[in-house]
Amino acid sequence: MNTNNIKSKSNLCQTLWYALALNGNFYENARNTQKNRKLALSIVILGAVSHTIGSGVILLINRATVFVFLISLLINAIAIIIGYYFWTYTIWKIGQWLKPIDPTYNDLLIPIGFAYAPQVLNFLTLIPLLGRPIELILAVWSLLAVIVAVRQGLDITTRRAAFICLIGWPLIQIAIGFVQVLEQDVVKWTN
């Protein structure tokens, strides 16, 4: 399939495939259409659900109470979705600061939402002893996808896109780590 026709022929599986493959043409052709906006948000939500599945299994293994289990799942899902909007906002603001950019914040939501495709595999973090390494691999994969999305979306060099994305990425990772530590503390307090 020609990647120029992705917009008209894509479905969720094809979109995930092109996003996971870091296809530059795919990210460049991700225009602000209602269909692509829904696909991008669906990918972010699937990533959040996948993350909560992994966390939920770990909470069940640790025998969390029903209340802690439900609160933790809700916090995990919300944290991923808020992280998506926050990271997109930091990329947009830094892009404006470094170079007057044409795309609006809303224009960046679609390609960056597609770049969250590796997070759909986050349920794999429930594999014993491999959970944290898998989580880090998926985080780096998402970072690389966001760099490609920003490079194509802002029409800038890879180096500049990497710089822009790397400023917000540690903040997102710290926030995710904070949520995980908070979850562990809540489980300890209730047991």
Coordinates of C-alpha atoms in Angstrom, one line a residue:
M1 CA 0.0 0.0 0.0
N2 CA 1.3 3.5 -0.9
T3 CA 1.8 5.5 2.3
N4 CA 0.4 8.6 0.6
N5 CA -3.0 6.8 0.6
I6 CA -2.9 5.9 4.3
K7 CA -5.2 8.6 5.3
S8 CA -8.0 7.3 3.1
K9 CA -7.5 3.6 3.6
S10 CA -6.2 3.3 7.2
N11 CA -7.8 1.4 10.0
L12 CA -6.5 1.0 13.6
C13 CA -4.3 -2.0 12.8
Q14 CA -2.7 -0.4 9.8
T15 CA -2.2 2.8 11.7
L16 CA -0.5 1.0 14.5
W17 CA 1.7 -0.9 12.1
Y18 CA 3.0 2.3 10.3
A19 CA 3.4 4.1 13.6
L20 CA 5.4 1.3 15.2
A21 CA 7.6 1.1 12.1
L22 CA 8.5 4.8 12.5
N23 CA 7.4 5.5 8.9
G24 CA 8.3 9.1 8.3
N25 CA 5.9 9.4 5.4
F26 CA 3.1 8.2 7.6
Y27 CA 3.8 10.8 10.2
E28 CA 4.1 13.5 7.6
N29 CA 0.8 12.6 6.0
A30 CA -1.1 12.5 9.4
R31 CA -3.3 15.5 8.8
N32 CA -5.8 17.0 11.1
T33 CA -8.9 15.1 10.0
Q34 CA -11.6 13.8 12.3
K35 CA -10.8 10.2 11.4
N36 CA -7.1 10.6 12.3
R37 CA -7.9 12.6 15.4
K38 CA -10.0 9.6 16.6
L39 CA -7.4 7.1 15.6
A40 CA -4.6 9.0 17.5
L41 CA -6.7 9.3 20.6
S42 CA -7.7 5.7 20.3
I43 CA -4.0 4.7 20.3
V44 CA -3.3 6.8 23.4
I45 CA -6.3 5.3 25.2
L46 CA -5.2 1.7 24.1
G47 CA -1.8 2.5 25.5
A48 CA -3.3 3.7 28.8
V49 CA -5.5 0.5 29.0
S50 CA -2.5 -1.7 28.2
H51 CA -0.5 0.0 30.9
T52 CA -3.3 -0.4 33.4
I53 CA -3.6 -4.1 32.5
G54 CA 0.1 -4.6 33.3
S55 CA -0.3 -2.7 36.5
G56 CA -3.5 -4.4 37.4
V57 CA -2.0 -7.9 37.2
I58 CA 0.9 -6.8 39.4
L59 CA -1.6 -5.3 41.9
L60 CA -3.6 -8.5 41.9
I61 CA -0.4 -10.5 42.6
N62 CA 0.3 -8.2 45.5
R63 CA -3.2 -8.8 46.8
A64 CA -4.3 -5.2 46.7
T65 CA -7.7 -4.4 48.0
V66 CA -10.5 -3.7 45.6
F67 CA -10.5 0.0 46.4
V68 CA -6.7 0.3 45.9
F69 CA -6.9 -1.8 42.7
L70 CA -9.6 0.4 41.2
I71 CA -8.0 3.7 42.3
S72 CA -4.6 2.6 41.0
L73 CA -6.0 1.6 37.6
L74 CA -7.8 4.9 37.3
I75 CA -4.7 6.9 38.3
N76 CA -2.6 4.9 35.8
A77 CA -5.0 5.5 32.9
I78 CA -5.4 9.2 33.6
A79 CA -1.7 9.7 34.1
I80 CA -0.9 8.2 30.6
I81 CA -3.6 10.4 28.9
I82 CA -2.5 13.6 30.8
G83 CA 1.1 12.8 30.0
Y84 CA 0.2 12.7 26.3
Y85 CA -1.4 16.2 26.4
F86 CA 1.4 17.6 28.5
W87 CA 4.2 16.2 26.4
T88 CA 2.5 17.5 23.2
Y89 CA 2.1 20.9 24.9
T90 CA 5.8 21.1 25.9
I91 CA 6.9 20.1 22.4
W92 CA 4.6 22.7 20.8
K93 CA 5.9 25.5 23.2
I94 CA 9.5 24.6 22.8
G95 CA 9.0 24.4 19.0
Q96 CA 7.5 27.9 19.0
W97 CA 10.4 29.1 21.1
L98 CA 13.1 27.6 18.8
K99 CA 11.4 28.3 15.5
P100 CA 8.2 30.1 14.8
I101 CA 6.1 27.1 13.8
D102 CA 3.0 26.9 11.8
P103 CA 1.4 23.9 13.3
T104 CA -1.0 24.5 16.2
Y105 CA -1.1 22.5 19.4
N106 CA -4.0 20.5 17.9
D107 CA -2.1 19.8 14.8
L108 CA 0.6 18.1 16.8
L109 CA -1.8 15.9 18.8
I110 CA -2.4 13.5 15.9
P111 CA 1.2 12.6 15.0
I112 CA 2.2 12.5 18.7
G113 CA -0.8 10.4 19.4
F114 CA 0.3 8.0 16.7
A115 CA 3.7 7.9 18.3
Y116 CA 2.2 6.4 21.4
A117 CA 1.7 3.2 19.4
P118 CA 4.5 1.3 21.3
Q119 CA 2.6 1.9 24.5
V120 CA -0.1 -0.4 23.2
L121 CA 2.3 -3.3 24.0
N122 CA 2.7 -2.1 27.6
F123 CA 0.7 -5.0 29.0
L124 CA 3.9 -7.1 28.4
T125 CA 5.3 -5.4 31.5
L126 CA 3.5 -8.0 33.6
I127 CA 6.2 -10.6 32.5
P128 CA 8.1 -11.5 35.7
L129 CA 11.6 -10.0 35.8
L130 CA 11.2 -8.4 32.4
G131 CA 8.6 -5.8 33.3
R132 CA 10.8 -2.9 33.9
P133 CA 13.2 -3.5 31.0
I134 CA 10.2 -3.9 28.7
E135 CA 8.7 -0.7 30.0
L136 CA 12.0 1.2 29.3
I137 CA 12.2 -0.3 25.8
L138 CA 8.7 0.8 25.0
A139 CA 9.4 4.3 26.5
V140 CA 12.4 4.7 24.3
W141 CA 10.5 3.4 21.3
S142 CA 7.8 5.9 21.9
L143 CA 10.4 8.6 22.2
L144 CA 11.9 7.7 18.9
A145 CA 8.4 7.7 17.3
V146 CA 7.7 11.1 18.8
I147 CA 11.0 12.4 17.4
V148 CA 10.0 11.2 13.9
A149 CA 6.5 12.7 14.4
V150 CA 7.9 16.1 15.4
R151 CA 10.5 16.1 12.7
Q152 CA 7.9 15.5 10.1
G153 CA 5.2 17.6 11.7
L154 CA 7.3 20.7 12.2
D155 CA 9.5 20.1 9.1
I156 CA 12.7 20.4 11.1
T157 CA 16.0 18.4 11.4
T158 CA 16.2 15.2 13.4
R159 CA 18.6 16.8 15.8
R160 CA 16.3 19.7 16.5
A161 CA 13.3 17.4 16.9
A162 CA 15.3 15.2 19.3
F163 CA 16.3 18.2 21.4
I164 CA 12.7 19.4 21.6
C165 CA 11.3 16.0 22.5
L166 CA 14.1 15.2 25.0
I167 CA 13.2 18.2 27.1
G168 CA 9.7 16.9 28.0
W169 CA 10.5 13.2 28.0
P170 CA 12.3 13.1 31.4
L171 CA 9.4 14.9 33.0
I172 CA 7.0 12.3 31.6
Q173 CA 9.2 9.4 32.9
I174 CA 9.5 11.0 36.3
A175 CA 5.8 11.4 36.5
I176 CA 5.2 7.8 35.5
G177 CA 7.8 6.7 38.1
F178 CA 6.0 8.9 40.7
V179 CA 2.7 7.2 40.0
Q180 CA 4.3 3.7 40.3
V181 CA 5.9 4.6 43.6
L182 CA 2.6 6.1 44.8
E183 CA 0.8 2.9 43.8
Q184 CA 3.3 0.7 45.7
D185 CA 3.0 2.9 48.8
V186 CA -0.8 2.7 48.7
V187 CA -0.6 -1.1 48.5
K188 CA 1.8 -1.2 51.4
W189 CA -0.4 1.1 53.5
T190 CA -3.5 -1.0 52.9
N191 CA -1.8 -4.4 53.7

